[in-house]
Amino acid sequence: MSAFRIGEAAELLGVSTDTVRRWVDAGRLPANRDDHGHRVIGGADLAAFVRAGAAEPAGTERSSARNRLRGIVTAVVKDTVMAQVDIQAGPFRVVSLMSREAVDELDLRVGSVAVAVIKSTTVVVERAPTPGQQRSG
């Protein structure tokens, strides 16, 4: 089973190490000590913590889409028919191509808060190397 040190968990969650330490100290996120005395969080415990905190955004209509990334609009490029909207959602950059009409109707501008709703028939999942493990090339 995977175990993550405080810094690794913080990186995965997109928060500071201090935040993860506070969650552990408050008992919100279970952690144990490894052989070297470092606090580690079990992979299953970390996944359960993330699932418990993954509430639907307020005001969300009922939808079959499960992937919702709330963020801030960082760029809007419009031409006469189409537009590109960039959203920074935590550590993730999401780029959407849509009609200019949709951008205008939604009044999307740099600095606006937006939710990227992702519904895809193809999602490629890759296994990330565990800490200290090299990727074979």
CSV table of N, CA, C and O in Angstrom, one decimal:
chain,number,residue,atom,x,y,z
A,1,MET,N,0.8,-1.2,0.0
A,1,MET,CA,0.0,0.0,0.0
A,1,MET,C,0.9,1.2,0.0
A,1,MET,O,1.9,1.3,0.7
A,2,SER,N,0.5,2.3,-0.7
A,2,SER,CA,1.2,3.5,-0.8
A,2,SER,C,1.1,4.3,0.5
A,2,SER,O,0.1,4.3,1.2
A,3,ALA,N,2.2,4.9,0.9
A,3,ALA,CA,2.2,5.8,2.0
A,3,ALA,C,2.9,7.1,1.6
A,3,ALA,O,3.8,7.1,0.8
A,4,PHE,N,2.3,8.3,2.0
A,4,PHE,CA,2.8,9.5,1.5
A,4,PHE,C,3.3,10.4,2.7
A,4,PHE,O,2.6,10.5,3.7
A,5,ARG,N,4.5,11.0,2.6
A,5,ARG,CA,5.0,11.9,3.6
A,5,ARG,C,4.2,13.2,3.5
A,5,ARG,O,3.5,13.4,2.5
A,6,ILE,N,4.3,14.0,4.5
A,6,ILE,CA,3.4,15.2,4.6
A,6,ILE,C,3.6,16.1,3.3
A,6,ILE,O,2.6,16.5,2.7
A,7,GLY,N,4.9,16.3,2.9
A,7,GLY,CA,5.1,17.1,1.7
A,7,GLY,C,4.5,16.5,0.5
A,7,GLY,O,4.0,17.3,-0.4
A,8,GLU,N,4.6,15.2,0.3
A,8,GLU,CA,4.0,14.5,-0.9
A,8,GLU,C,2.5,14.7,-0.9
A,8,GLU,O,1.9,15.0,-1.9
A,9,ALA,N,1.9,14.5,0.3
A,9,ALA,CA,0.4,14.6,0.4
A,9,ALA,C,0.0,16.1,0.1
A,9,ALA,O,-1.0,16.3,-0.6
A,10,ALA,N,0.8,17.0,0.6
A,10,ALA,CA,0.5,18.4,0.3
A,10,ALA,C,0.5,18.8,-1.2
A,10,ALA,O,-0.3,19.4,-1.7
A,11,GLU,N,1.5,18.2,-1.8
A,11,GLU,CA,1.7,18.4,-3.3
A,11,GLU,C,0.5,17.8,-4.0
A,11,GLU,O,-0.1,18.5,-4.9
A,12,LEU,N,0.1,16.6,-3.7
A,12,LEU,CA,-1.1,16.0,-4.3
A,12,LEU,C,-2.4,16.7,-4.1
A,12,LEU,O,-3.2,16.8,-5.0
A,13,LEU,N,-2.5,17.3,-2.9
A,13,LEU,CA,-3.8,18.0,-2.6
A,13,LEU,C,-3.7,19.5,-3.0
A,13,LEU,O,-4.8,20.2,-2.9
A,14,GLY,N,-2.6,20.0,-3.4
A,14,GLY,CA,-2.5,21.4,-3.8
A,14,GLY,C,-2.6,22.4,-2.7
A,14,GLY,O,-3.1,23.5,-2.8
A,15,VAL,N,-2.1,22.0,-1.5
A,15,VAL,CA,-2.1,22.8,-0.3
A,15,VAL,C,-0.7,22.8,0.3
A,15,VAL,O,0.2,22.1,-0.1
A,16,SER,N,-0.4,23.7,1.3
A,16,SER,CA,0.9,23.7,1.9
A,16,SER,C,1.1,22.6,2.9
A,16,SER,O,0.1,21.9,3.4
A,17,THR,N,2.3,22.3,3.2
A,17,THR,CA,2.7,21.3,4.2
A,17,THR,C,2.1,21.6,5.6
A,17,THR,O,1.7,20.8,6.3
A,18,ASP,N,2.1,22.9,5.9
A,18,ASP,CA,1.5,23.4,7.2
A,18,ASP,C,0.0,23.0,7.3
A,18,ASP,O,-0.5,22.6,8.3
A,19,THR,N,-0.7,23.1,6.1
A,19,THR,CA,-2.1,22.8,6.1
A,19,THR,C,-2.3,21.3,6.4
A,19,THR,O,-3.2,20.9,7.2
A,20,VAL,N,-1.5,20.5,5.8
A,20,VAL,CA,-1.6,19.0,6.0
A,20,VAL,C,-1.3,18.7,7.4
A,20,VAL,O,-2.0,17.9,8.1
A,21,ARG,N,-0.2,19.3,8.0
A,21,ARG,CA,0.1,19.1,9.4
A,21,ARG,C,-1.0,19.5,10.3
A,21,ARG,O,-1.3,18.7,11.3
A,22,ARG,N,-1.7,20.6,10.0
A,22,ARG,CA,-2.8,21.0,10.9
A,22,ARG,C,-4.0,20.0,10.8
A,22,ARG,O,-4.6,19.7,11.8
A,23,TRP,N,-4.2,19.5,9.6
A,23,TRP,CA,-5.3,18.5,9.4
A,23,TRP,C,-4.9,17.2,10.2
A,23,TRP,O,-5.8,16.6,10.9
A,24,VAL,N,-3.7,16.8,10.2
A,24,VAL,CA,-3.2,15.6,10.9
A,24,VAL,C,-3.3,15.9,12.4
A,24,VAL,O,-3.9,15.1,13.2
A,25,ASP,N,-2.8,17.0,12.9
A,25,ASP,CA,-2.9,17.4,14.3
A,25,ASP,C,-4.3,17.5,14.8
A,25,ASP,O,-4.6,17.1,16.0
A,26,ALA,N,-5.2,17.9,14.0
A,26,ALA,CA,-6.6,18.0,14.4
A,26,ALA,C,-7.4,16.7,14.3
A,26,ALA,O,-8.6,16.6,14.7
A,27,GLY,N,-6.7,15.7,13.8
A,27,GLY,CA,-7.4,14.4,13.7
A,27,GLY,C,-8.3,14.2,12.4
A,27,GLY,O,-9.0,13.2,12.3
A,28,ARG,N,-8.2,15.2,11.5
A,28,ARG,CA,-9.0,15.1,10.3
A,28,ARG,C,-8.5,14.2,9.3
A,28,ARG,O,-9.2,13.6,8.5
A,29,LEU,N,-7.1,14.0,9.3
A,29,LEU,CA,-6.4,13.2,8.4
A,29,LEU,C,-5.5,12.2,9.2
A,29,LEU,O,-4.6,12.7,9.8
A,30,PRO,N,-5.8,10.9,9.1
A,30,PRO,CA,-5.0,10.0,9.9
A,30,PRO,C,-3.6,9.9,9.4
A,30,PRO,O,-3.3,9.9,8.2
A,31,ALA,N,-2.6,9.8,10.3
A,31,ALA,CA,-1.2,9.6,9.9
A,31,ALA,C,-0.5,8.7,11.0
A,31,ALA,O,-0.9,8.6,12.1
A,32,ASN,N,0.5,8.0,10.6
A,32,ASN,CA,1.3,7.2,11.4
A,32,ASN,C,2.8,7.6,11.3
A,32,ASN,O,3.1,8.5,10.4
A,33,ARG,N,3.6,7.0,12.0
A,33,ARG,CA,5.1,7.3,11.9
A,33,ARG,C,5.8,6.2,11.2
A,33,ARG,O,5.4,5.0,11.4
A,34,ASP,N,6.7,6.5,10.3
A,34,ASP,CA,7.5,5.5,9.6
A,34,ASP,C,8.6,5.0,10.5
A,34,ASP,O,8.8,5.5,11.6
A,35,ASP,N,9.5,4.2,10.0
A,35,ASP,CA,10.6,3.7,10.7
A,35,ASP,C,11.6,4.8,11.1
A,35,ASP,O,12.4,4.6,12.0
A,36,HIS,N,11.6,5.9,10.4
A,36,HIS,CA,12.5,7.0,10.7
A,36,HIS,C,11.8,8.1,11.6
A,36,HIS,O,12.4,9.1,11.8
A,37,GLY,N,10.6,7.8,12.0
A,37,GLY,CA,9.9,8.8,12.8
A,37,GLY,C,9.1,9.9,12.1
A,37,GLY,O,8.5,10.8,12.7
A,38,HIS,N,9.1,9.8,10.7
A,38,HIS,CA,8.4,10.8,9.9
A,38,HIS,C,6.9,10.4,9.9
A,38,HIS,O,6.6,9.3,9.8
A,39,ARG,N,6.1,11.5,9.9
A,39,ARG,CA,4.6,11.2,9.7
A,39,ARG,C,4.3,10.8,8.3
A,39,ARG,O,4.8,11.5,7.3
A,40,VAL,N,3.6,9.7,8.1
A,40,VAL,CA,3.1,9.3,6.8
A,40,VAL,C,1.6,9.1,6.8
A,40,VAL,O,1.1,8.7,7.8
A,41,ILE,N,1.1,9.3,5.6
A,41,ILE,CA,-0.4,9.1,5.5
A,41,ILE,C,-0.6,8.0,4.5
A,41,ILE,O,-0.1,8.0,3.4
A,42,GLY,N,-1.4,7.0,4.9
A,42,GLY,CA,-1.7,5.9,4.0
A,42,GLY,C,-2.5,6.3,2.8
A,42,GLY,O,-3.3,7.2,2.8
A,43,GLY,N,-2.2,5.7,1.6
A,43,GLY,CA,-2.9,6.1,0.4
A,43,GLY,C,-4.4,6.0,0.5
A,43,GLY,O,-5.1,6.8,0.0
A,44,ALA,N,-4.9,4.9,1.1
A,44,ALA,CA,-6.3,4.7,1.2
A,44,ALA,C,-6.9,5.8,2.1
A,44,ALA,O,-8.0,6.3,1.9
A,45,ASP,N,-6.2,6.2,3.2
A,45,ASP,CA,-6.7,7.3,4.1
A,45,ASP,C,-6.7,8.6,3.3
A,45,ASP,O,-7.6,9.4,3.5
A,46,LEU,N,-5.7,8.9,2.5
A,46,LEU,CA,-5.6,10.1,1.8
A,46,LEU,C,-6.8,10.2,0.8
A,46,LEU,O,-7.4,11.2,0.6
A,47,ALA,N,-7.0,9.0,0.1
A,47,ALA,CA,-8.1,9.0,-0.9
A,47,ALA,C,-9.5,9.2,-0.2
A,47,ALA,O,-10.3,9.9,-0.7
A,48,ALA,N,-9.7,8.6,1.0
A,48,ALA,CA,-10.9,8.8,1.7
A,48,ALA,C,-11.1,10.2,2.1
A,48,ALA,O,-12.2,10.8,2.0
A,49,PHE,N,-10.0,10.9,2.5
A,49,PHE,CA,-10.1,12.3,2.9
A,49,PHE,C,-10.5,13.2,1.8
A,49,PHE,O,-11.3,14.1,1.9
A,50,VAL,N,-9.9,12.9,0.6
A,50,VAL,CA,-10.2,13.7,-0.6
A,50,VAL,C,-11.7,13.5,-1.0
A,50,VAL,O,-12.4,14.4,-1.3
A,51,ARG,N,-12.1,12.2,-1.0
A,51,ARG,CA,-13.5,11.9,-1.4
A,51,ARG,C,-14.5,12.6,-0.4
A,51,ARG,O,-15.5,13.2,-0.9
A,52,ALA,N,-14.2,12.6,0.9
A,52,ALA,CA,-15.1,13.3,1.9
A,52,ALA,C,-15.2,14.8,1.6
A,52,ALA,O,-16.2,15.4,1.9
A,53,GLY,N,-14.1,15.4,1.1
A,53,GLY,CA,-14.1,16.8,0.9
A,53,GLY,C,-14.6,17.3,-0.4
A,53,GLY,O,-14.6,18.4,-0.7
A,54,ALA,N,-14.9,16.3,-1.3
A,54,ALA,CA,-15.2,16.6,-2.7
A,54,ALA,C,-16.7,16.8,-2.9
A,54,ALA,O,-17.4,16.0,-3.5
A,55,ALA,N,-17.3,17.9,-2.3
A,55,ALA,CA,-18.7,18.2,-2.4
A,55,ALA,C,-19.0,18.8,-3.7
A,55,ALA,O,-18.1,19.5,-4.3
A,56,GLU,N,-20.2,18.7,-4.2
A,56,GLU,CA,-20.6,19.4,-5.4
A,56,GLU,C,-20.6,20.9,-5.2
A,56,GLU,O,-21.0,21.3,-4.1
A,57,PRO,N,-20.2,21.7,-6.1
A,57,PRO,CA,-20.3,23.2,-5.9
A,57,PRO,C,-21.7,23.6,-5.7
A,57,PRO,O,-22.7,23.0,-6.2
A,58,ALA,N,-21.9,24.6,-4.8
A,58,ALA,CA,-23.2,25.1,-4.5
A,58,ALA,C,-23.9,25.6,-5.8
A,58,ALA,O,-23.3,26.2,-6.7
A,59,GLY,N,-25.2,25.3,-5.9
A,59,GLY,CA,-26.0,25.8,-7.0
A,59,GLY,C,-25.9,24.9,-8.2
A,59,GLY,O,-26.4,25.3,-9.3
A,60,THR,N,-25.2,23.8,-8.1
A,60,THR,CA,-25.0,22.9,-9.3
A,60,THR,C,-26.3,22.3,-9.7
A,60,THR,O,-27.0,21.7,-8.8
A,61,GLU,N,-26.7,22.4,-10.9
A,61,GLU,CA,-27.8,21.6,-11.4
A,61,GLU,C,-27.5,20.2,-11.5
A,61,GLU,O,-26.4,19.8,-11.5
A,62,ARG,N,-28.5,19.4,-11.5
A,62,ARG,CA,-28.3,17.9,-11.6
A,62,ARG,C,-27.7,17.6,-12.9
A,62,ARG,O,-28.2,18.1,-14.0
A,63,SER,N,-26.6,16.8,-12.9
A,63,SER,CA,-25.9,16.5,-14.1
A,63,SER,C,-25.2,15.2,-14.0
A,63,SER,O,-24.9,14.7,-12.9
A,64,SER,N,-25.0,14.5,-15.1
A,64,SER,CA,-24.2,13.3,-15.1
A,64,SER,C,-22.7,13.5,-15.1
A,64,SER,O,-22.0,12.6,-14.9
A,65,ALA,N,-22.3,14.8,-15.4
A,65,ALA,CA,-20.9,15.1,-15.4
A,65,ALA,C,-20.4,15.1,-13.9
A,65,ALA,O,-21.0,15.7,-13.0
A,66,ARG,N,-19.3,14.4,-13.7
A,66,ARG,CA,-18.7,14.3,-12.3
A,66,ARG,C,-17.5,15.1,-12.1
A,66,ARG,O,-17.0,15.3,-11.0
A,67,ASN,N,-16.9,15.6,-13.2
A,67,ASN,CA,-15.6,16.3,-13.1
A,67,ASN,C,-15.8,17.8,-13.2
A,67,ASN,O,-16.1,18.3,-14.2
A,68,ARG,N,-15.8,18.4,-12.0
A,68,ARG,CA,-16.0,19.9,-11.9
A,68,ARG,C,-14.8,20.5,-11.3
A,68,ARG,O,-14.4,20.2,-10.1
A,69,LEU,N,-14.2,21.4,-12.0
A,69,LEU,CA,-13.0,22.1,-11.5
A,69,LEU,C,-13.3,23.6,-11.4
A,69,LEU,O,-13.4,24.3,-12.4
A,70,ARG,N,-13.4,24.1,-10.1
A,70,ARG,CA,-13.6,25.5,-9.9
A,70,ARG,C,-12.3,26.3,-9.9
A,70,ARG,O,-11.4,25.8,-9.3
A,71,GLY,N,-12.3,27.4,-10.7
A,71,GLY,CA,-11.1,28.1,-10.7
A,71,GLY,C,-11.3,29.6,-11.2
A,71,GLY,O,-12.4,30.0,-11.3
A,72,ILE,N,-10.2,30.2,-11.6
A,72,ILE,CA,-10.3,31.6,-12.0
A,72,ILE,C,-9.9,31.7,-13.5
A,72,ILE,O,-9.0,31.0,-13.9
A,73,VAL,N,-10.6,32.5,-14.2
A,73,VAL,CA,-10.3,32.7,-15.6
A,73,VAL,C,-9.0,33.5,-15.7
A,73,VAL,O,-8.9,34.6,-15.2
A,74,THR,N,-8.0,32.9,-16.5
A,74,THR,CA,-6.8,33.6,-16.6
A,74,THR,C,-6.5,34.2,-18.0
A,74,THR,O,-5.7,35.1,-18.1
A,75,ALA,N,-7.3,33.8,-19.0
A,75,ALA,CA,-7.2,34.3,-20.3
A,75,ALA,C,-8.4,34.1,-21.1
A,75,ALA,O,-9.1,33.0,-20.9
A,76,VAL,N,-8.8,35.0,-21.9
A,76,VAL,CA,-9.9,34.9,-22.9
A,76,VAL,C,-9.5,35.4,-24.2
A,76,VAL,O,-9.1,36.6,-24.3
A,77,VAL,N,-9.5,34.6,-25.2
A,77,VAL,CA,-9.1,35.0,-26.6
A,77,VAL,C,-10.3,34.8,-27.5
A,77,VAL,O,-10.7,33.6,-27.6
A,78,LYS,N,-10.8,35.9,-28.1
A,78,LYS,CA,-12.0,35.7,-28.9
A,78,LYS,C,-11.7,36.2,-30.3
A,78,LYS,O,-10.9,37.1,-30.5
A,79,ASP,N,-12.3,35.5,-31.3
A,79,ASP,CA,-12.3,36.0,-32.7
A,79,ASP,C,-13.8,36.2,-33.0
A,79,ASP,O,-14.6,36.3,-32.1
A,80,THR,N,-14.1,36.2,-34.3
A,80,THR,CA,-15.5,36.5,-34.7
A,80,THR,C,-16.4,35.4,-34.4
A,80,THR,O,-17.6,35.6,-34.1
A,81,VAL,N,-16.0,34.1,-34.4
A,81,VAL,CA,-16.9,33.0,-34.2
A,81,VAL,C,-16.5,32.2,-32.9
A,81,VAL,O,-17.4,31.8,-32.2
A,82,MET,N,-15.3,31.9,-32.6
A,82,MET,CA,-14.8,31.1,-31.6
A,82,MET,C,-14.1,31.8,-30.5
A,82,MET,O,-13.7,33.0,-30.7
A,83,ALA,N,-13.9,31.1,-29.3
A,83,ALA,CA,-13.1,31.7,-28.3
A,83,ALA,C,-12.3,30.6,-27.5
A,83,ALA,O,-12.8,29.5,-27.5
A,84,GLN,N,-11.2,31.0,-26.9
A,84,GLN,CA,-10.5,30.1,-26.0
A,84,GLN,C,-10.5,30.7,-24.6
A,84,GLN,O,-10.2,31.9,-24.5
A,85,VAL,N,-10.9,29.9,-23.6
A,85,VAL,CA,-10.9,30.4,-22.3
A,85,VAL,C,-10.0,29.5,-21.4
A,85,VAL,O,-10.1,28.3,-21.5
A,86,ASP,N,-9.0,30.1,-20.7
A,86,ASP,CA,-8.1,29.4,-19.9
A,86,ASP,C,-8.6,29.6,-18.4
A,86,ASP,O,-8.9,30.7,-18.0
A,87,ILE,N,-8.6,28.5,-17.7
A,87,ILE,CA,-9.0,28.5,-16.3
A,87,ILE,C,-7.9,27.9,-15.5
A,87,ILE,O,-7.4,26.8,-15.8
A,88,GLN,N,-7.5,28.5,-14.4
A,88,GLN,CA,-6.5,27.9,-13.5
A,88,GLN,C,-7.3,27.4,-12.3
A,88,GLN,O,-7.9,28.2,-11.5
A,89,ALA,N,-7.4,26.1,-12.1
A,89,ALA,CA,-8.2,25.4,-11.1
A,89,ALA,C,-7.2,24.7,-10.2
A,89,ALA,O,-6.7,23.6,-10.5
A,90,GLY,N,-6.8,25.4,-9.1
A,90,GLY,CA,-5.7,24.8,-8.3
A,90,GLY,C,-4.4,24.8,-9.1
A,90,GLY,O,-4.1,25.7,-9.8
A,91,PRO,N,-3.8,23.6,-9.1
A,91,PRO,CA,-2.5,23.5,-9.9
A,91,PRO,C,-2.8,23.2,-11.3
A,91,PRO,O,-1.8,23.0,-12.1
A,92,PHE,N,-4.1,23.1,-11.7
A,92,PHE,CA,-4.4,22.6,-13.1
A,92,PHE,C,-4.8,23.7,-14.0
A,92,PHE,O,-5.7,24.5,-13.6
A,93,ARG,N,-4.3,23.7,-15.2
A,93,ARG,CA,-4.7,24.7,-16.2
A,93,ARG,C,-5.7,23.9,-17.1
A,93,ARG,O,-5.4,22.9,-17.7
A,94,VAL,N,-6.9,24.5,-17.3
A,94,VAL,CA,-7.9,23.9,-18.1
A,94,VAL,C,-8.2,24.9,-19.3
A,94,VAL,O,-8.4,26.1,-19.0
A,95,VAL,N,-8.1,24.4,-20.5
A,95,VAL,CA,-8.3,25.2,-21.7
A,95,VAL,C,-9.6,24.7,-22.4
A,95,VAL,O,-9.7,23.6,-22.7
A,96,SER,N,-10.5,25.7,-22.6
A,96,SER,CA,-11.8,25.3,-23.3
A,96,SER,C,-11.9,26.1,-24.6
A,96,SER,O,-11.7,27.4,-24.6
A,97,LEU,N,-12.3,25.5,-25.6
A,97,LEU,CA,-12.7,26.2,-26.9
A,97,LEU,C,-14.2,26.1,-27.0
A,97,LEU,O,-14.8,25.1,-26.8
A,98,MET,N,-14.8,27.3,-27.2
A,98,MET,CA,-16.2,27.4,-27.3
A,98,MET,C,-16.6,28.6,-28.2
A,98,MET,O,-15.7,29.3,-28.7
A,99,SER,N,-17.9,28.7,-28.4
A,99,SER,CA,-18.3,29.8,-29.3
A,99,SER,C,-18.1,31.1,-28.6
A,99,SER,O,-18.1,31.2,-27.4
A,100,ARG,N,-17.9,32.2,-29.4
A,100,ARG,CA,-17.7,33.5,-28.8
A,100,ARG,C,-19.1,33.9,-28.2
A,100,ARG,O,-19.1,34.6,-27.1
A,101,GLU,N,-20.2,33.5,-28.8
A,101,GLU,CA,-21.5,33.8,-28.2
A,101,GLU,C,-21.6,33.2,-26.8
A,101,GLU,O,-22.1,33.9,-25.9
A,102,ALA,N,-21.1,32.0,-26.5
A,102,ALA,CA,-21.2,31.4,-25.2
A,102,ALA,C,-20.3,32.3,-24.2
A,102,ALA,O,-20.8,32.5,-23.1
A,103,VAL,N,-19.2,32.7,-24.6
A,103,VAL,CA,-18.3,33.5,-23.7
A,103,VAL,C,-19.0,34.8,-23.4
A,103,VAL,O,-19.0,35.2,-22.2
A,104,ASP,N,-19.6,35.4,-24.4
A,104,ASP,CA,-20.3,36.7,-24.2
A,104,ASP,C,-21.5,36.5,-23.3
A,104,ASP,O,-21.8,37.3,-22.3
A,105,GLU,N,-22.3,35.4,-23.5
A,105,GLU,CA,-23.5,35.1,-22.7
A,105,GLU,C,-23.1,34.9,-21.2
A,105,GLU,O,-23.8,35.3,-20.3
A,106,LEU,N,-22.0,34.2,-21.0
A,106,LEU,CA,-21.5,33.8,-19.6
A,106,LEU,C,-20.8,35.0,-19.0
A,106,LEU,O,-20.4,35.0,-17.8
A,107,ASP,N,-20.5,36.0,-19.8
A,107,ASP,CA,-19.7,37.2,-19.4
A,107,ASP,C,-18.4,36.8,-18.8
A,107,ASP,O,-18.0,37.2,-17.7
A,108,LEU,N,-17.7,35.8,-19.5
A,108,LEU,CA,-16.4,35.3,-19.0
A,108,LEU,C,-15.3,36.4,-19.3
A,108,LEU,O,-15.1,36.8,-20.4
A,109,ARG,N,-14.6,36.8,-18.2
A,109,ARG,CA,-13.5,37.7,-18.3
A,109,ARG,C,-12.4,37.3,-17.5
A,109,ARG,O,-12.6,36.5,-16.5
A,110,VAL,N,-11.2,37.8,-17.7
A,110,VAL,CA,-10.0,37.5,-16.9
A,110,VAL,C,-10.4,37.9,-15.5
A,110,VAL,O,-10.9,39.0,-15.3
A,111,GLY,N,-10.2,37.0,-14.5
A,111,GLY,CA,-10.5,37.3,-13.1
A,111,GLY,C,-11.9,36.8,-12.7
A,111,GLY,O,-12.2,36.7,-11.5
A,112,SER,N,-12.7,36.3,-13.6
A,112,SER,CA,-14.0,35.7,-13.3
A,112,SER,C,-13.8,34.4,-12.6
A,112,SER,O,-12.8,33.6,-13.0
A,113,VAL,N,-14.7,34.0,-11.7
A,113,VAL,CA,-14.6,32.6,-11.2
A,113,VAL,C,-15.5,31.8,-12.1
A,113,VAL,O,-16.6,32.2,-12.5
A,114,ALA,N,-15.0,30.6,-12.5
A,114,ALA,CA,-15.8,29.7,-13.4
A,114,ALA,C,-15.6,28.3,-12.9
A,114,ALA,O,-14.6,28.0,-12.2
A,115,VAL,N,-16.5,27.4,-13.4
A,115,VAL,CA,-16.4,26.0,-13.1
A,115,VAL,C,-16.3,25.3,-14.5
A,115,VAL,O,-17.1,25.4,-15.3
A,116,ALA,N,-15.2,24.5,-14.6
A,116,ALA,CA,-15.0,23.7,-15.8
A,116,ALA,C,-15.7,22.4,-15.6
A,116,ALA,O,-15.3,21.7,-14.6
A,117,VAL,N,-16.7,22.1,-16.3
A,117,VAL,CA,-17.4,20.8,-16.2
A,117,VAL,C,-17.0,19.9,-17.3
A,117,VAL,O,-17.1,20.2,-18.5
A,118,ILE,N,-16.4,18.8,-17.0
A,118,ILE,CA,-15.8,17.9,-18.0
A,118,ILE,C,-16.5,16.6,-18.0
A,118,ILE,O,-16.6,15.9,-17.1
A,119,LYS,N,-17.0,16.3,-19.2
A,119,LYS,CA,-17.6,15.0,-19.5
A,119,LYS,C,-17.0,14.5,-20.8
A,119,LYS,O,-17.0,15.1,-21.8
A,120,SER,N,-16.3,13.4,-20.7
A,120,SER,CA,-15.5,12.8,-21.8
A,120,SER,C,-15.8,11.4,-21.9
A,120,SER,O,-15.9,10.6,-21.0
A,121,THR,N,-15.8,10.9,-23.2
A,121,THR,CA,-15.9,9.5,-23.4
A,121,THR,C,-14.5,8.8,-23.4
A,121,THR,O,-14.5,7.6,-23.2
A,122,THR,N,-13.4,9.6,-23.4
A,122,THR,CA,-12.1,9.0,-23.3
A,122,THR,C,-11.3,9.8,-22.2
A,122,THR,O,-11.1,11.0,-22.3
A,123,VAL,N,-10.9,9.0,-21.2
A,123,VAL,CA,-10.0,9.6,-20.2
A,123,VAL,C,-8.8,8.7,-20.1
A,123,VAL,O,-9.0,7.5,-19.8
A,124,VAL,N,-7.6,9.1,-20.4
A,124,VAL,CA,-6.4,8.3,-20.3
A,124,VAL,C,-5.9,8.5,-18.9
A,124,VAL,O,-5.7,9.6,-18.4
A,125,VAL,N,-5.7,7.4,-18.2
A,125,VAL,CA,-5.1,7.4,-16.8
A,125,VAL,C,-3.8,6.7,-16.9
A,125,VAL,O,-3.6,5.6,-17.4
A,126,GLU,N,-2.8,7.4,-16.4
A,126,GLU,CA,-1.4,6.8,-16.3
A,126,GLU,C,-1.1,6.7,-14.8
A,126,GLU,O,-1.5,7.4,-14.0
A,127,ARG,N,-0.3,5.7,-14.5
A,127,ARG,CA,0.2,5.5,-13.1
A,127,ARG,C,1.4,6.3,-12.9
A,127,ARG,O,2.4,6.1,-13.7
A,128,ALA,N,1.4,7.2,-12.0
A,128,ALA,CA,2.6,8.0,-11.7
A,128,ALA,C,3.6,7.2,-10.9
A,128,ALA,O,3.2,6.3,-10.1
A,129,PRO,N,4.9,7.4,-11.1
A,129,PRO,CA,5.9,6.7,-10.3
A,129,PRO,C,5.7,7.0,-8.9
A,129,PRO,O,5.4,8.2,-8.5
A,130,THR,N,6.0,6.1,-8.0
A,130,THR,CA,5.9,6.3,-6.6
A,130,THR,C,7.2,7.1,-6.2
A,130,THR,O,8.2,7.0,-6.9
A,131,PRO,N,7.2,7.8,-5.1
A,131,PRO,CA,8.3,8.6,-4.7
A,131,PRO,C,9.6,7.7,-4.7
A,131,PRO,O,9.6,6.6,-4.2
A,132,GLY,N,10.7,8.2,-5.3
A,132,GLY,CA,11.9,7.5,-5.3
A,132,GLY,C,12.0,6.5,-6.4
A,132,GLY,O,13.1,5.9,-6.7
A,133,GLN,N,11.0,6.2,-7.1
A,133,GLN,CA,11.0,5.2,-8.2
A,133,GLN,C,11.2,6.0,-9.5
A,133,GLN,O,10.6,7.0,-9.8
A,134,GLN,N,12.1,5.5,-10.4
A,134,GLN,CA,12.3,6.1,-11.7
A,134,GLN,C,11.4,5.5,-12.7
A,134,GLN,O,11.1,4.3,-12.6
A,135,ARG,N,11.0,6.3,-13.6
A,135,ARG,CA,10.2,5.8,-14.8
A,135,ARG,C,11.0,5.1,-15.8
A,135,ARG,O,12.1,5.7,-16.1
A,136,SER,N,10.6,4.0,-16.2
A,136,SER,CA,11.4,3.3,-17.3
A,136,SER,C,11.2,3.9,-18.6
A,136,SER,O,10.2,4.4,-18.9
A,137,GLY,N,12.3,4.0,-19.4
A,137,GLY,CA,12.2,4.8,-20.6
A,137,GLY,C,12.5,3.9,-21.7
A,137,GLY,O,12.5,3.9,-22.8
